[in-house]
Amino acid sequence: LIETYVSNEYGIGLALDVPKLKLMPQVRSLPLPDFEPVSFGAMWRSKPLPVVEAFLEVVKGRARELTAE
C-alpha cells in the first residue's frame, strides 16, 4: 500500500527492502545501510492446528526463495 500511495504522489513512505521485489517506476529506493536485519517469529501455546503448520511451511519456503542467491 505504501508503494501505491508514493507512486500516486500522496507523500513519502518507508517500507522493508524485499529481495527480488520490483518497485513501480515512480518509486525509488533509498537504502539505509545502518539498519540491522529484521527477524520474524511465530509462537503459540499448544500444538499448532494443521492450518497454522501449513501457513508456516509456506512462509518458510518463501523466505528461503527470497534469501537464496
PDB file of C-alpha atoms in Angstrom, residues 1-68:
ATOM      1  CA  LEU A   1       0.000   0.000   0.000  1.00  0.00           C
ATOM      2  CA  ILE A   2       2.863   2.364   0.796  1.00  0.00           C
ATOM      3  CA  GLU A   3       4.314   1.947  -2.691  1.00  0.00           C
ATOM      4  CA  THR A   4       0.918   2.709  -4.264  1.00  0.00           C
ATOM      5  CA  TYR A   5       0.498   5.876  -2.193  1.00  0.00           C
ATOM      6  CA  VAL A   6       4.008   7.084  -3.012  1.00  0.00           C
ATOM      7  CA  SER A   7       3.632   6.320  -6.730  1.00  0.00           C
ATOM      8  CA  ASN A   8       0.415   8.410  -6.744  1.00  0.00           C
ATOM      9  CA  GLU A   9       2.260  11.330  -5.095  1.00  0.00           C
ATOM     10  CA  TYR A  10       0.479  11.131  -1.726  1.00  0.00           C
ATOM     11  CA  GLY A  11       3.773  11.661   0.088  1.00  0.00           C
ATOM     12  CA  ILE A  12       6.794   9.635   1.107  1.00  0.00           C
ATOM     13  CA  GLY A  13       6.923   6.200   2.700  1.00  0.00           C
ATOM     14  CA  LEU A  14       9.206   3.768   4.443  1.00  0.00           C
ATOM     15  CA  ALA A  15       8.999   0.024   3.814  1.00  0.00           C
ATOM     16  CA  LEU A  16      11.152  -3.063   4.048  1.00  0.00           C
ATOM     17  CA  ASP A  17      13.522  -3.881   1.216  1.00  0.00           C
ATOM     18  CA  VAL A  18      12.119  -7.183  -0.032  1.00  0.00           C
ATOM     19  CA  PRO A  19      14.688  -9.077  -2.130  1.00  0.00           C
ATOM     20  CA  LYS A  20      13.749  -9.546  -5.796  1.00  0.00           C
ATOM     21  CA  LEU A  21      10.741  -7.189  -5.471  1.00  0.00           C
ATOM     22  CA  LYS A  22      10.349  -4.847  -8.451  1.00  0.00           C
ATOM     23  CA  LEU A  23       9.329  -1.323  -7.494  1.00  0.00           C
ATOM     24  CA  MET A  24       6.880   0.761  -9.508  1.00  0.00           C
ATOM     25  CA  PRO A  25       8.688   3.102 -11.940  1.00  0.00           C
ATOM     26  CA  GLN A  26       7.522   6.176  -9.998  1.00  0.00           C
ATOM     27  CA  VAL A  27       9.178   4.934  -6.783  1.00  0.00           C
ATOM     28  CA  ARG A  28      12.863   4.983  -5.974  1.00  0.00           C
ATOM     29  CA  SER A  29      14.709   3.072  -3.315  1.00  0.00           C
ATOM     30  CA  LEU A  30      16.960   4.849  -0.822  1.00  0.00           C
ATOM     31  CA  PRO A  31      18.926   2.165   1.030  1.00  0.00           C
ATOM     32  CA  LEU A  32      19.521   2.681   4.742  1.00  0.00           C
ATOM     33  CA  PRO A  33      22.666   0.579   5.267  1.00  0.00           C
ATOM     34  CA  ASP A  34      22.963   1.094   9.040  1.00  0.00           C
ATOM     35  CA  PHE A  35      19.754  -0.808   9.856  1.00  0.00           C
ATOM     36  CA  GLU A  36      20.083  -4.324  11.256  1.00  0.00           C
ATOM     37  CA  PRO A  37      18.275  -7.206   9.502  1.00  0.00           C
ATOM     38  CA  VAL A  38      14.704  -7.834  10.695  1.00  0.00           C
ATOM     39  CA  SER A  39      13.766 -11.207  12.159  1.00  0.00           C
ATOM     40  CA  PHE A  40      10.258 -12.625  12.398  1.00  0.00           C
ATOM     41  CA  GLY A  41       8.910 -15.334  14.652  1.00  0.00           C
ATOM     42  CA  ALA A  42       5.747 -17.238  15.427  1.00  0.00           C
ATOM     43  CA  MET A  43       4.678 -18.747  18.731  1.00  0.00           C
ATOM     44  CA  TRP A  44       1.632 -20.412  20.224  1.00  0.00           C
ATOM     45  CA  ARG A  45       0.705 -22.097  23.476  1.00  0.00           C
ATOM     46  CA  SER A  46      -0.322 -25.563  22.300  1.00  0.00           C
ATOM     47  CA  LYS A  47       0.243 -27.823  19.294  1.00  0.00           C
ATOM     48  CA  PRO A  48      -0.494 -25.723  16.216  1.00  0.00           C
ATOM     49  CA  LEU A  49      -3.503 -26.589  14.088  1.00  0.00           C
ATOM     50  CA  PRO A  50      -2.791 -28.061  10.643  1.00  0.00           C
ATOM     51  CA  VAL A  51      -3.690 -24.746   9.013  1.00  0.00           C
ATOM     52  CA  VAL A  52      -1.040 -22.986  11.127  1.00  0.00           C
ATOM     53  CA  GLU A  53       1.571 -25.616  10.232  1.00  0.00           C
ATOM     54  CA  ALA A  54       0.711 -25.232   6.524  1.00  0.00           C
ATOM     55  CA  PHE A  55       0.978 -21.443   6.772  1.00  0.00           C
ATOM     56  CA  LEU A  56       4.372 -21.674   8.469  1.00  0.00           C
ATOM     57  CA  GLU A  57       5.674 -24.024   5.757  1.00  0.00           C
ATOM     58  CA  VAL A  58       4.583 -21.579   3.045  1.00  0.00           C
ATOM     59  CA  VAL A  59       6.194 -18.644   4.868  1.00  0.00           C
ATOM     60  CA  LYS A  60       9.450 -20.567   5.426  1.00  0.00           C
ATOM     61  CA  GLY A  61       9.543 -21.601   1.761  1.00  0.00           C
ATOM     62  CA  ARG A  62       9.015 -18.031   0.613  1.00  0.00           C
ATOM     63  CA  ALA A  63      11.748 -16.806   2.962  1.00  0.00           C
ATOM     64  CA  ARG A  64      14.149 -19.379   1.513  1.00  0.00           C
ATOM     65  CA  GLU A  65      13.284 -18.195  -2.030  1.00  0.00           C
ATOM     66  CA  LEU A  66      13.894 -14.547  -1.135  1.00  0.00           C
ATOM     67  CA  THR A  67      17.220 -15.165   0.563  1.00  0.00           C
ATOM     68  CA  ALA A  68      18.617 -17.660  -1.968  1.00  0.00           C
TER      69      ALA A  68
END
